[in-house]
mmCIF file of C-alpha atoms in Angstrom:
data_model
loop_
_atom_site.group_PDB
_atom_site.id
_atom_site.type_symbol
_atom_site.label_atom_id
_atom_site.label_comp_id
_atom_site.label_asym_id
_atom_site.label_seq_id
_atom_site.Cartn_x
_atom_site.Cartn_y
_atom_site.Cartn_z
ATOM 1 C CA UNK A 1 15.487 6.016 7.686
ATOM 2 C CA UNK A 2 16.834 9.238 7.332
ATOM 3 C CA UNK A 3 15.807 11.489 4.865
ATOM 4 C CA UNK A 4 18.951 13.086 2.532
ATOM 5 C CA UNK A 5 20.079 16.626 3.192
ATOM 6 C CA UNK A 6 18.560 18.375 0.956
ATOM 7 C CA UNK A 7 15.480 16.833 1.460
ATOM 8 C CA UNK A 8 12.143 18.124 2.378
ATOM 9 C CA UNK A 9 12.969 20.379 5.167
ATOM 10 C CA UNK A 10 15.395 22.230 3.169
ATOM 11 C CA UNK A 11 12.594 23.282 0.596
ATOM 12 C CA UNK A 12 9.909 23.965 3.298
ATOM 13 C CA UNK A 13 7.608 21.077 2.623
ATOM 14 C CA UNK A 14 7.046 20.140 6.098
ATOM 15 C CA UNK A 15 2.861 19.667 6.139
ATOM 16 C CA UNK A 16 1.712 16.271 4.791
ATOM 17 C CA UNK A 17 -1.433 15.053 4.606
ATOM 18 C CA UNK A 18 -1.347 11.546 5.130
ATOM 19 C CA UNK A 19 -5.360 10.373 3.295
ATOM 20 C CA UNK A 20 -5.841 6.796 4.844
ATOM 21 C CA UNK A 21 -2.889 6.933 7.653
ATOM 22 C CA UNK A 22 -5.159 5.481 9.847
ATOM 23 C CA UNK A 23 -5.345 2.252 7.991
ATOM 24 C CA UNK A 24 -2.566 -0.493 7.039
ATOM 25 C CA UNK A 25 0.386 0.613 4.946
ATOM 26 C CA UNK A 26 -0.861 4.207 6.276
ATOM 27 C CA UNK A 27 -0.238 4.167 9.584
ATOM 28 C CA UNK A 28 3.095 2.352 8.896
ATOM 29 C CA UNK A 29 4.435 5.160 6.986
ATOM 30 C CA UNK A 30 3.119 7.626 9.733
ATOM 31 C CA UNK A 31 5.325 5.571 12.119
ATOM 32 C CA UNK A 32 8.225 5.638 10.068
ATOM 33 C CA UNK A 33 7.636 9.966 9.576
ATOM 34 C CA UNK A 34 7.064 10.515 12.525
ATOM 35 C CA UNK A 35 10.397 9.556 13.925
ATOM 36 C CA UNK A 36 12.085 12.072 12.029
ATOM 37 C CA UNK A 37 12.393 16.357 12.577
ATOM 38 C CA UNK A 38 11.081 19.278 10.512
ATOM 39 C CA UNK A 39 7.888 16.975 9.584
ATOM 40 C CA UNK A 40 3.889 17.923 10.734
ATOM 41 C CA UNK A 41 1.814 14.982 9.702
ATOM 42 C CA UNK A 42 -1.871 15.313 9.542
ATOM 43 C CA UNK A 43 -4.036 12.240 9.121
ATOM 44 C CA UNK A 44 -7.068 12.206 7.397
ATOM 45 C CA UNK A 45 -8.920 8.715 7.463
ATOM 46 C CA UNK A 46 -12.812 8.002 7.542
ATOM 47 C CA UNK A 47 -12.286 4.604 9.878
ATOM 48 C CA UNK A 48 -14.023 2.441 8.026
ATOM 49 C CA UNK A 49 -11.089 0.862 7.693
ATOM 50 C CA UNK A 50 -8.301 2.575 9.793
ATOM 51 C CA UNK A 51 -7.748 2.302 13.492
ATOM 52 C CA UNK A 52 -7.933 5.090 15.665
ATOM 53 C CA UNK A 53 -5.437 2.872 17.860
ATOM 54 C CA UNK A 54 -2.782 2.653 15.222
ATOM 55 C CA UNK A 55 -2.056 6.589 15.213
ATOM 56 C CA UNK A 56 0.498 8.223 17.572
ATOM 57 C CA UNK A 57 -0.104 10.544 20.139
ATOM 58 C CA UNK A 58 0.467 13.900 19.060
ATOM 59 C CA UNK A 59 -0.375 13.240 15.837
ATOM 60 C CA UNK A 60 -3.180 15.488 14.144
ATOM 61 C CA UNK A 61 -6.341 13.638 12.842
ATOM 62 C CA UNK A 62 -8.844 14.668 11.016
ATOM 63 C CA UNK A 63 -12.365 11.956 10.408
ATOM 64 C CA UNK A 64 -13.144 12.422 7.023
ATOM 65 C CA UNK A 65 -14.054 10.418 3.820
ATOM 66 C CA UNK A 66 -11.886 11.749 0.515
ATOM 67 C CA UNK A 67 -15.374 11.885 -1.304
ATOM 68 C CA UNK A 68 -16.597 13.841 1.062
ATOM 69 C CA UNK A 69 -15.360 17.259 -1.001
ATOM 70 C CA UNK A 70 -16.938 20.082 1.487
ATOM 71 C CA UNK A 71 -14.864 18.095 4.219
ATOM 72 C CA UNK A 72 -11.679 17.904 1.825
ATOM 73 C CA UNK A 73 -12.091 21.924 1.771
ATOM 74 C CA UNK A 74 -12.527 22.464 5.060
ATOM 75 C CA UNK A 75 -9.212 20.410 5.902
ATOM 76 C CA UNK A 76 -6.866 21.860 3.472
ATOM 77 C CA UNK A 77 -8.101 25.739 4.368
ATOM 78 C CA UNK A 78 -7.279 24.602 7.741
ATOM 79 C CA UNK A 79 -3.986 22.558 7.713
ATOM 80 C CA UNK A 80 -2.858 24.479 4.480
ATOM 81 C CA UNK A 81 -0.477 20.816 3.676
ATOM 82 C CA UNK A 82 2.530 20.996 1.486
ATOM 83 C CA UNK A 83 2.287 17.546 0.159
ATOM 84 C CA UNK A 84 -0.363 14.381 -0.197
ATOM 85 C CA UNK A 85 -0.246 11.128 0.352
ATOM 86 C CA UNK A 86 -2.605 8.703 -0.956
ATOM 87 C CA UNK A 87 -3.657 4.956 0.553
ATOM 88 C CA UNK A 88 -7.452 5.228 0.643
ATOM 89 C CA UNK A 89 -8.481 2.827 -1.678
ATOM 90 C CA UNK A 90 -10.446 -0.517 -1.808
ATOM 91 C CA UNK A 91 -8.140 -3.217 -2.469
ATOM 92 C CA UNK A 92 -9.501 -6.332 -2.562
ATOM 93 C CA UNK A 93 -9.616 -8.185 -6.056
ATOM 94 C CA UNK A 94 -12.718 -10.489 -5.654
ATOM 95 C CA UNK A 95 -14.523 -7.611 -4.216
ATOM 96 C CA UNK A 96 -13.996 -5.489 -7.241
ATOM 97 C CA UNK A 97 -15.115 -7.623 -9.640
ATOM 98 C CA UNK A 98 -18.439 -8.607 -7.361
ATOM 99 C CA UNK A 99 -19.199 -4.310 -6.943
ATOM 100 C CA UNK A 100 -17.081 -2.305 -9.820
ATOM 101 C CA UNK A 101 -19.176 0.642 -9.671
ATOM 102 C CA UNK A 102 -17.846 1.053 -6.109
ATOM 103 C CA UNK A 103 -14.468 0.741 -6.575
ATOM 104 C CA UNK A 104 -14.556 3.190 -9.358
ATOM 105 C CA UNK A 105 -16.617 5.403 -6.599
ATOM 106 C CA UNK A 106 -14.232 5.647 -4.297
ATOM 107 C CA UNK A 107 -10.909 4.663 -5.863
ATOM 108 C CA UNK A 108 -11.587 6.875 -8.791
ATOM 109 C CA UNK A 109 -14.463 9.537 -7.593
ATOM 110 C CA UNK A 110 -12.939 10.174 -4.314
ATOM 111 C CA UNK A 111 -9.387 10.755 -6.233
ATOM 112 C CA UNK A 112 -10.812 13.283 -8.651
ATOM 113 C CA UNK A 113 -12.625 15.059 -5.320
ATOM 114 C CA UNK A 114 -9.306 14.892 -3.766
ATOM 115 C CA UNK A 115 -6.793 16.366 -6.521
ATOM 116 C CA UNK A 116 -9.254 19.316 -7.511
ATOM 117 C CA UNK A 117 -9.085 20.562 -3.558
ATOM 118 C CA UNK A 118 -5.579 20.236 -3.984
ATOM 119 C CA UNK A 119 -5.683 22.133 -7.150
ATOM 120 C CA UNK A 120 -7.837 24.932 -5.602
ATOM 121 C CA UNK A 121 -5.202 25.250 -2.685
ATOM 122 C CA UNK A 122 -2.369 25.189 -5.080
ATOM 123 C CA UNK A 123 -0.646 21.930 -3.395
ATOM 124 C CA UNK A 124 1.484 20.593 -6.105
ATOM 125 C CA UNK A 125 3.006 17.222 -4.657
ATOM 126 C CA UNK A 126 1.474 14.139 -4.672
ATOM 127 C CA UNK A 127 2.308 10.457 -3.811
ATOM 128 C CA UNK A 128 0.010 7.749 -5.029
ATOM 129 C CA UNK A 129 0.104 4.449 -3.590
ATOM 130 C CA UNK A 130 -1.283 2.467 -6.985
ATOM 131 C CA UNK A 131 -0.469 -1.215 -7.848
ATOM 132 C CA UNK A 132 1.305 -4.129 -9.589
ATOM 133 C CA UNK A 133 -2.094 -4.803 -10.764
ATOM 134 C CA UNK A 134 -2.145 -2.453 -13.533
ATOM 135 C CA UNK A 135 0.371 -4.841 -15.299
ATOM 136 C CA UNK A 136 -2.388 -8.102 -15.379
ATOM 137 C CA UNK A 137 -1.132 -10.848 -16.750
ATOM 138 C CA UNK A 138 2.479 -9.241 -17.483
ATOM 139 C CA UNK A 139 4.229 -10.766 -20.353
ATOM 140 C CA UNK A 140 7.874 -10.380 -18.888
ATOM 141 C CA UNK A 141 8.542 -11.676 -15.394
ATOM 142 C CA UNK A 142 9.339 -9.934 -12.968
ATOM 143 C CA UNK A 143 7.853 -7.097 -14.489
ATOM 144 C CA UNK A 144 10.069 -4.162 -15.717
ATOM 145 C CA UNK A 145 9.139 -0.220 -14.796
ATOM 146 C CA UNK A 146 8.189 0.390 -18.103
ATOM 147 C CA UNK A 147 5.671 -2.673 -18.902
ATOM 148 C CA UNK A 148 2.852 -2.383 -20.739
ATOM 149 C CA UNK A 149 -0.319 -1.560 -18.117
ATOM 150 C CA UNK A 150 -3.079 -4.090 -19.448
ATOM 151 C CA UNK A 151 -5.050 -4.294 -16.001
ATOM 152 C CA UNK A 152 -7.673 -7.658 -15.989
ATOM 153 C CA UNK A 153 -9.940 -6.886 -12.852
ATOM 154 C CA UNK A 154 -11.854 -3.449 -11.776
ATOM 155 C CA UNK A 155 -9.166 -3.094 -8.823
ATOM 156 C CA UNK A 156 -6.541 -3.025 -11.098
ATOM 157 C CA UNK A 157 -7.727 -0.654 -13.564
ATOM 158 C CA UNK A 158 -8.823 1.868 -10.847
ATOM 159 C CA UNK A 159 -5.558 2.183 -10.210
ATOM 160 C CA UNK A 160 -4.564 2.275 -13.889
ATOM 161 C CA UNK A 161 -7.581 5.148 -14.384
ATOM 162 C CA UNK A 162 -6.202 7.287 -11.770
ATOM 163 C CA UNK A 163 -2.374 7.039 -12.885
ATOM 164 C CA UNK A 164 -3.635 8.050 -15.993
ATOM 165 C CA UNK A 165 -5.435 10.688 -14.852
ATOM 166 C CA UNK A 166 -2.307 12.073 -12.651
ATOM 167 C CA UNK A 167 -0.778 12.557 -15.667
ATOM 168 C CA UNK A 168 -3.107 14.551 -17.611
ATOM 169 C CA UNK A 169 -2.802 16.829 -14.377
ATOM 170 C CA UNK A 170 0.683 17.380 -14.687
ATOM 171 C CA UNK A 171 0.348 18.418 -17.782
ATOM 172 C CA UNK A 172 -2.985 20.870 -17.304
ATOM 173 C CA UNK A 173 -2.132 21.954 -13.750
ATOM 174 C CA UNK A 174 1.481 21.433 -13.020
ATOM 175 C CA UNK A 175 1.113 18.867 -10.842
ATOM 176 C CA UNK A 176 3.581 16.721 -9.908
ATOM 177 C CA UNK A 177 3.212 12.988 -8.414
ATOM 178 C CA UNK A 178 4.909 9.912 -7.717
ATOM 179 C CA UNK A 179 2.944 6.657 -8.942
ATOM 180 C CA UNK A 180 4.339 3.697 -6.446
ATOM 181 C CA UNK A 181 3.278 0.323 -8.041
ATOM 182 C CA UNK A 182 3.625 -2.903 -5.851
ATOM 183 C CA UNK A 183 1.907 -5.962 -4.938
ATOM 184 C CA UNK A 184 1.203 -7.376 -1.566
ATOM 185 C CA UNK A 185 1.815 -5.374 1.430
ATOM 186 C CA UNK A 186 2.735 -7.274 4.290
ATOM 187 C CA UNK A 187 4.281 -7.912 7.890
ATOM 188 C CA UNK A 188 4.380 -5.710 11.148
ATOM 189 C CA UNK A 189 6.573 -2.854 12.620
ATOM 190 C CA UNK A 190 9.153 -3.971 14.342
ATOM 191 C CA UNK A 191 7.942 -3.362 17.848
ATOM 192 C CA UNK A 192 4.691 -5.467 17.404
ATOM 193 C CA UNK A 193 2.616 -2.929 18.398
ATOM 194 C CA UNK A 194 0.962 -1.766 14.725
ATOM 195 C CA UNK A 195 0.182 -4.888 12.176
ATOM 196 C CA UNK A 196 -2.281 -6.094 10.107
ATOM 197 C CA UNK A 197 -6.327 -5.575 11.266
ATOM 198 C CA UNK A 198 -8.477 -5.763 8.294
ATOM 199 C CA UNK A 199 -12.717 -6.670 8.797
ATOM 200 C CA UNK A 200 -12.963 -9.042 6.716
ATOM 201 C CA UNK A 201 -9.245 -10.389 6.196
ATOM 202 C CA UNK A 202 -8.436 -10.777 2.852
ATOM 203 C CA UNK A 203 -4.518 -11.173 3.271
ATOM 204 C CA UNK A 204 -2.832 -14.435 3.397
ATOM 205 C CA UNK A 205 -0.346 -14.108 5.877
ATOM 206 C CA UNK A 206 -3.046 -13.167 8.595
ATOM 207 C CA UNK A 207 -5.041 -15.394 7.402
ATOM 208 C CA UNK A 208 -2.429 -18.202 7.872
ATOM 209 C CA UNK A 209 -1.839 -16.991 11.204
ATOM 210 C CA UNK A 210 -5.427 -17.131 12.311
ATOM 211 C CA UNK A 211 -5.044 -20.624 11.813
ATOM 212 C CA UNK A 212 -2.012 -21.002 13.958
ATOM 213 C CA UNK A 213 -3.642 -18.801 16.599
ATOM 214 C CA UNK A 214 -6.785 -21.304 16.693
ATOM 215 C CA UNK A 215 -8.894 -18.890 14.891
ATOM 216 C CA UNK A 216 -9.501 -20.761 11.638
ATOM 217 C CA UNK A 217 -9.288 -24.637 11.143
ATOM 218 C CA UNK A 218 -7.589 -24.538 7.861
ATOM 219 C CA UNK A 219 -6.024 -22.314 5.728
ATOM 220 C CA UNK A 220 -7.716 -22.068 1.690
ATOM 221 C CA UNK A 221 -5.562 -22.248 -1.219
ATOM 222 C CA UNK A 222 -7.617 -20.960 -4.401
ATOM 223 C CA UNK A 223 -6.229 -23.201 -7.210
ATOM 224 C CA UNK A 224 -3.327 -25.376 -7.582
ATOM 225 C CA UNK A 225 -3.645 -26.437 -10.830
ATOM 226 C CA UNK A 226 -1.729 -22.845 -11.973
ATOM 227 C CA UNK A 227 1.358 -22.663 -14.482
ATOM 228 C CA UNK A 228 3.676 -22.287 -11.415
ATOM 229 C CA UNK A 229 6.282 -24.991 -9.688
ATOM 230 C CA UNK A 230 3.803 -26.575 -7.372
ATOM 231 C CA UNK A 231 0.393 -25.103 -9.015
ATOM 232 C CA UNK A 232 -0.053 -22.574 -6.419
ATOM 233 C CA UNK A 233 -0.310 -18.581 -7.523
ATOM 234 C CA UNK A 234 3.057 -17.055 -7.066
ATOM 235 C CA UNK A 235 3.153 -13.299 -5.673
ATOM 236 C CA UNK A 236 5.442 -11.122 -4.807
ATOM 237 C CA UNK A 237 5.506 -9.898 -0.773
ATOM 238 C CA UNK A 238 7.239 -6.350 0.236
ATOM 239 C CA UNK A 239 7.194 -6.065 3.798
ATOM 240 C CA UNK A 240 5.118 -2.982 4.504
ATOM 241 C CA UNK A 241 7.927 -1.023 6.528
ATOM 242 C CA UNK A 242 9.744 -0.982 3.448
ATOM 243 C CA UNK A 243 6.692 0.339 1.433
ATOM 244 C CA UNK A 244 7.354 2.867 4.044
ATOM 245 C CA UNK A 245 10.197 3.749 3.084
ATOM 246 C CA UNK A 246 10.014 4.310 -0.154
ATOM 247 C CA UNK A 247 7.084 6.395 -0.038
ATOM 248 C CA UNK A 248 9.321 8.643 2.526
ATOM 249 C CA UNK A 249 12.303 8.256 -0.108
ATOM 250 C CA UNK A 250 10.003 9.261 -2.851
ATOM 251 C CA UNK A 251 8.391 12.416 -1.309
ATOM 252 C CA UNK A 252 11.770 13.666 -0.835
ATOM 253 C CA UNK A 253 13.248 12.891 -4.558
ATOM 254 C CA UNK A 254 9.496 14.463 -5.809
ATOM 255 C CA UNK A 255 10.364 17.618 -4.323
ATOM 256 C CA UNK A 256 14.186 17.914 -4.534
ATOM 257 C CA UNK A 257 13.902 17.192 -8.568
ATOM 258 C CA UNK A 258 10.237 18.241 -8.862
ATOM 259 C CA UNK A 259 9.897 15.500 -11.329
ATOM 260 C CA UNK A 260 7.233 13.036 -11.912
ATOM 261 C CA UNK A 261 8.391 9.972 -12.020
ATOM 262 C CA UNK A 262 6.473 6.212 -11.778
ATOM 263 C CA UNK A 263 7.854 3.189 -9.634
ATOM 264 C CA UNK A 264 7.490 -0.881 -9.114
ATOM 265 C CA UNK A 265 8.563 -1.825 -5.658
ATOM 266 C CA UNK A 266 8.879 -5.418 -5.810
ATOM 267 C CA UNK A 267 11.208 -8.125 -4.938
ATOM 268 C CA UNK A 268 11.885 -9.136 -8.127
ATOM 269 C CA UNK A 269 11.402 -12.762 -6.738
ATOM 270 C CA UNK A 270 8.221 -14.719 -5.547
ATOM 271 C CA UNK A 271 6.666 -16.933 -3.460
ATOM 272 C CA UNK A 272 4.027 -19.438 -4.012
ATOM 273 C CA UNK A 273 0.769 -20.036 -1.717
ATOM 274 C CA UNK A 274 2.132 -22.888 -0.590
ATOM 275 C CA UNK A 275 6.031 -21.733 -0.110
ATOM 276 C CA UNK A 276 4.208 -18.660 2.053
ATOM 277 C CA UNK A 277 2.004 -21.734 4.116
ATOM 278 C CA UNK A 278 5.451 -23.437 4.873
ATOM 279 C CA UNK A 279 7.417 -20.352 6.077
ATOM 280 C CA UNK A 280 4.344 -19.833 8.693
ATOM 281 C CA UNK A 281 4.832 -23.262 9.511
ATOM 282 C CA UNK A 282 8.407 -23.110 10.191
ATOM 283 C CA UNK A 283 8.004 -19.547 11.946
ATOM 284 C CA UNK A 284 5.174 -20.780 14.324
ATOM 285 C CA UNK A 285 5.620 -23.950 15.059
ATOM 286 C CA UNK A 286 2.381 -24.948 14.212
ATOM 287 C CA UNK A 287 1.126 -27.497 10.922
ATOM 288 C CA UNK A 288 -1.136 -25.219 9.713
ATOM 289 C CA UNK A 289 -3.920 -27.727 7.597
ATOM 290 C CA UNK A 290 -4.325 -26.221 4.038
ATOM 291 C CA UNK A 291 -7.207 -26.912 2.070
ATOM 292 C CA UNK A 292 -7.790 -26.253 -1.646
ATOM 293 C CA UNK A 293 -10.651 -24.875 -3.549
ATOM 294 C CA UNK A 294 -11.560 -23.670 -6.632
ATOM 295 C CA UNK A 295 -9.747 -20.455 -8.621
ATOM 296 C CA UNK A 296 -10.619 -17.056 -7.389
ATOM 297 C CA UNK A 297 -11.742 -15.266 -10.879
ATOM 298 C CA UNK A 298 -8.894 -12.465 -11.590
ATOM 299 C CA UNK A 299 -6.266 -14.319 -10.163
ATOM 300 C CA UNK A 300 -3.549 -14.134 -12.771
ATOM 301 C CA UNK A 301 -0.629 -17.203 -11.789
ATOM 302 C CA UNK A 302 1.856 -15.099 -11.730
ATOM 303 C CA UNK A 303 2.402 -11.607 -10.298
ATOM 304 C CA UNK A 304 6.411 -10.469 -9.475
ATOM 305 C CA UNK A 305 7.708 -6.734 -9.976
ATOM 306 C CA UNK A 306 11.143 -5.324 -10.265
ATOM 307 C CA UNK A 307 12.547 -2.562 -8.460
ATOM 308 C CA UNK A 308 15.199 -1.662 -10.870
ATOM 309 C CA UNK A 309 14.283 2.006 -10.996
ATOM 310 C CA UNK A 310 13.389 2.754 -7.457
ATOM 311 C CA UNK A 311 16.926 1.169 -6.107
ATOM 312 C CA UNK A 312 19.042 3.485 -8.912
ATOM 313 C CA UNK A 313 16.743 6.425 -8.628
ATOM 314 C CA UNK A 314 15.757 6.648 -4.873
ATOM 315 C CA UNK A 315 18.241 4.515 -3.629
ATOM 316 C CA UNK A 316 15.610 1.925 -2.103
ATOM 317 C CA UNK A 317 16.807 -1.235 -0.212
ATOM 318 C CA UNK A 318 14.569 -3.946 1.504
ATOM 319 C CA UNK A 319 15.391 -4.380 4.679
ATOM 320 C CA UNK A 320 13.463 -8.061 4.732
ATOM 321 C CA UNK A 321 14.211 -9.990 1.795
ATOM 322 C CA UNK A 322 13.026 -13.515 3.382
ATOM 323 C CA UNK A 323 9.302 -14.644 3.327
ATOM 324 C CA UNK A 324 10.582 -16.045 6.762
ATOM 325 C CA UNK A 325 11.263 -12.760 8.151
ATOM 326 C CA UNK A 326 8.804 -11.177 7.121
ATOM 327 C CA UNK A 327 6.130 -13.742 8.729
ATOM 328 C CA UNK A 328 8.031 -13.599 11.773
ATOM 329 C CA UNK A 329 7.464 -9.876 11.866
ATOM 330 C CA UNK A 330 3.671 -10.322 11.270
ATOM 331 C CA UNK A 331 3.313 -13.294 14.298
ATOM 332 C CA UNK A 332 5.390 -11.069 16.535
ATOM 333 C CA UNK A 333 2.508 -8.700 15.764
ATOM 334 C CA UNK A 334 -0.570 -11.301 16.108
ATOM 335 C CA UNK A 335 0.652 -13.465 18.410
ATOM 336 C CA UNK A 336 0.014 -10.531 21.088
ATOM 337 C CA UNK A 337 -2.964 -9.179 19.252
ATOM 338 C CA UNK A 338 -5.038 -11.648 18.406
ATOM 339 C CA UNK A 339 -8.239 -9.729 17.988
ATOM 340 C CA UNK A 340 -5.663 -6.470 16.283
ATOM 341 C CA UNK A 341 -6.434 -3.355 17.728
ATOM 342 C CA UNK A 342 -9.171 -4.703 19.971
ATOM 343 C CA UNK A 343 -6.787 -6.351 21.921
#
C-alpha cells in the first residue's frame, strides 16, 4: 500500500517506534512499512512473545519490556522517534479473567510508563492497537463507531482504561492518537514466510490447523448452545495484513490532520465456530474432528464491528473478505512451518 502524497514523509515523521513489532500483528505491519521509502522503523519488543525471526534484516531492534521505564528512556534519547505504535498487550480473554491484576500491569502500567517517556521527549503521535472488546455484549450488531463501550472481561476493559486515558492526554498534553478497535486478527503474509506463532495458542484458526497438520486430535468448540444460527459464537475475522494497513493508513491521516480520531475495523459480517471449522476443512482437505465443551466465561455470542468510519475517513479496503481466503493464507503459512518460527 502506498501511503498518499502528503503523507508522512512530507511532514518529516519518518522515525517510528514500532512497541511489540516483534510479535503477531507487529511484525506484519513492520512488513508492510518496510516496503515503502522515507520510513526508519525501530522495533522495540521484550520476546516474550515476539520472534526475533519475524523481523527483517536491516531493521533496528531494540529488547526491551514497555514497563521497563529506565529502558523506555534510554530508547527514545537514543532513536529520538517521531511517532508510536502500540501492540504490546496481553490478549487473551480467559487469561484475563484467571490473572486481572496482570493484565492491568502490563496493558495498563506499561501504557502509562510508555506515554509519560513520550511526553518527556515531546513525541506527540500515537497509534493504539485497542479492541472490539470494549463494546461487550454490544446492543446493535455489527457494532457502529460510536457504540456505547460497556467492556465484560478484564481484557476488554484494559483496553477501554487506556483509550480513556489517551484522551485525557490529549487534552492535558496535546497528544494526539489513533484508537484502532477490532476483533480477531488473523491469517499470514502473503509469502508464507511470517504467520501466526503464539506459546500457548489461543487462536482458532491455528488451532484448527494443528489439527489438520496432525498436531491435535480434535478441534474444541466452547458452547453451542449460543443465540447464534447453529449455537456456535459468531466473531468477526480481519485478516491481519489488512490490520496492517490501516494502522499505516491511520498514522498518515493522524499526522496530515493532526486529529484524534477512534476506529472499528471489522467486517461488518461474521462467522461462526463452526462456519470457520468448515472453511479449514474445505481449504485443507482434511475432516478436521470437532469436539464441544462447555462455555468459556466472557464469551459474549456475538461479536461483529463495522468499518463505516475507517473506509470514509481513511479510505480502508479489505483485501480478503472470505473466511476461505483468509485460512488459505494462514495454511500457506503453517503448512511449511509447522513448529512457526522454529521451523
Amino acid at each position: 500500500m502506498k501511503l498518499p502524497k502528503d503523507g508522512l514523509s512530507a511532514t518529516g515523521v519518518t522515525k517510528i517506534l514500532v512497541c511489540g513489532g516483534a510479535g503477531y500483528i507487529g511484525s506484519h505491519l513492520v512488513q508492510e512499512l518496510s516496503t515503502q521509502q522515507d520510513y526508519e522503523i525501530i522495533i522495540l519488543d521484550n520476546l516474550s512473545k515476539g520472534h526475533i525471526k519475524s523481523i527483517p534484516k536491516g531493521i533496528k531492534f531494540e529488547k526491551a519490556d514497555i514497563r521497563d521505564k529506565t529502558a523506555l528512556e534510554r530508547i527514545f534519547s537514543k532513536h529520538k522517534p517521531d511517532a508510536v505504535m502500540h501492540f504490546c498487550a496481553s490478549i487473551s480473554v480467559g487469561e484475563s479473567v484467571a490473572d486481572p491484576l496482570g493484565y492491568y500491569e502490563n496493558n495498563v502500567a506499561g501504557t502509562i510508563y510508555l506515554l509519560q517517556v513520550m511526553k518527556k521527549y515531546n513525541v506527540k503521535y500515537f497509534i493504539f492497537s485497542s479492541s472490539a472488546a470494549i463494546f461487550g455484549n454490544a446492543k446493535e450488531v455489527p457494532i457502529p463507531d460510536d457504540a456505547r463501550p460497556e467492556p465484560i472481561n478484564p481484557y476488554g476493559d484494559t483496553k477501554f482504561v487506556v483509550e480513556k486515558m489517551l484522551a485525557w492526554s490529549e487534552n492535558a498534553y496535546g497528544l494526539k492518537y489513533i484508537c484502532l478497535r477490532y476483533f480477531n486478527a488473523c491469517g499470514a503474509h502473503e509469502s508464507g514466510d511470517f504467520g501466526e506463532d503464539h506459546d500457548p495458542e489461543t487462536h482458532l484458526i491455528p488451532l484448527i490447523l494443528q489439527v489438520a497438520l496432525g498436531q491435535r486430535e480434535s478441534i474444541s468448540i466452547f458452547g453451542d448452545d449460543y443465540e447464534t444460527k447453529d449455537g456456535t459464537c459468531v466473531r468477526d475475522y480481519i485478516h491481519v495484513t489488512d490490520l496492517a494497513t490501516a494502522h499505516i493508513r491511520s498514522l498518515a491521516y493522524l499526522i496530515k490532520e493532526n486529529k484524534s480520531q477512534s476506529f472499528n475495523l471489522g467486517s461488518g459480517e461474521g462467522y461462526t465456530v463452526k462456519e470457520v471449522i468448515n472453511a479449514a476443512r474445505n481449504v485443507t482437505g482434511h475432516p478436521i474432528p470437532d469436539k464441544v465443551e462447555d462455555r468459556r466465561i466472557g464469551d459474549p455470542a456475538i461479536l461483529i464491528a463495522g468499518s463505516t468510519r475507517a473506509e470514509q475517513i481513511l479510505g480502508w479496503k479489505r483485501k480478503y473478505n472470505t473466511i476461505e481466503s483468509i485460512v488459505a493464507s494462514a495454511w500457506k503459512y503453517h503448512k511449511t512451518h509447522i513448529n512457526g518460527y522454529n521451523y
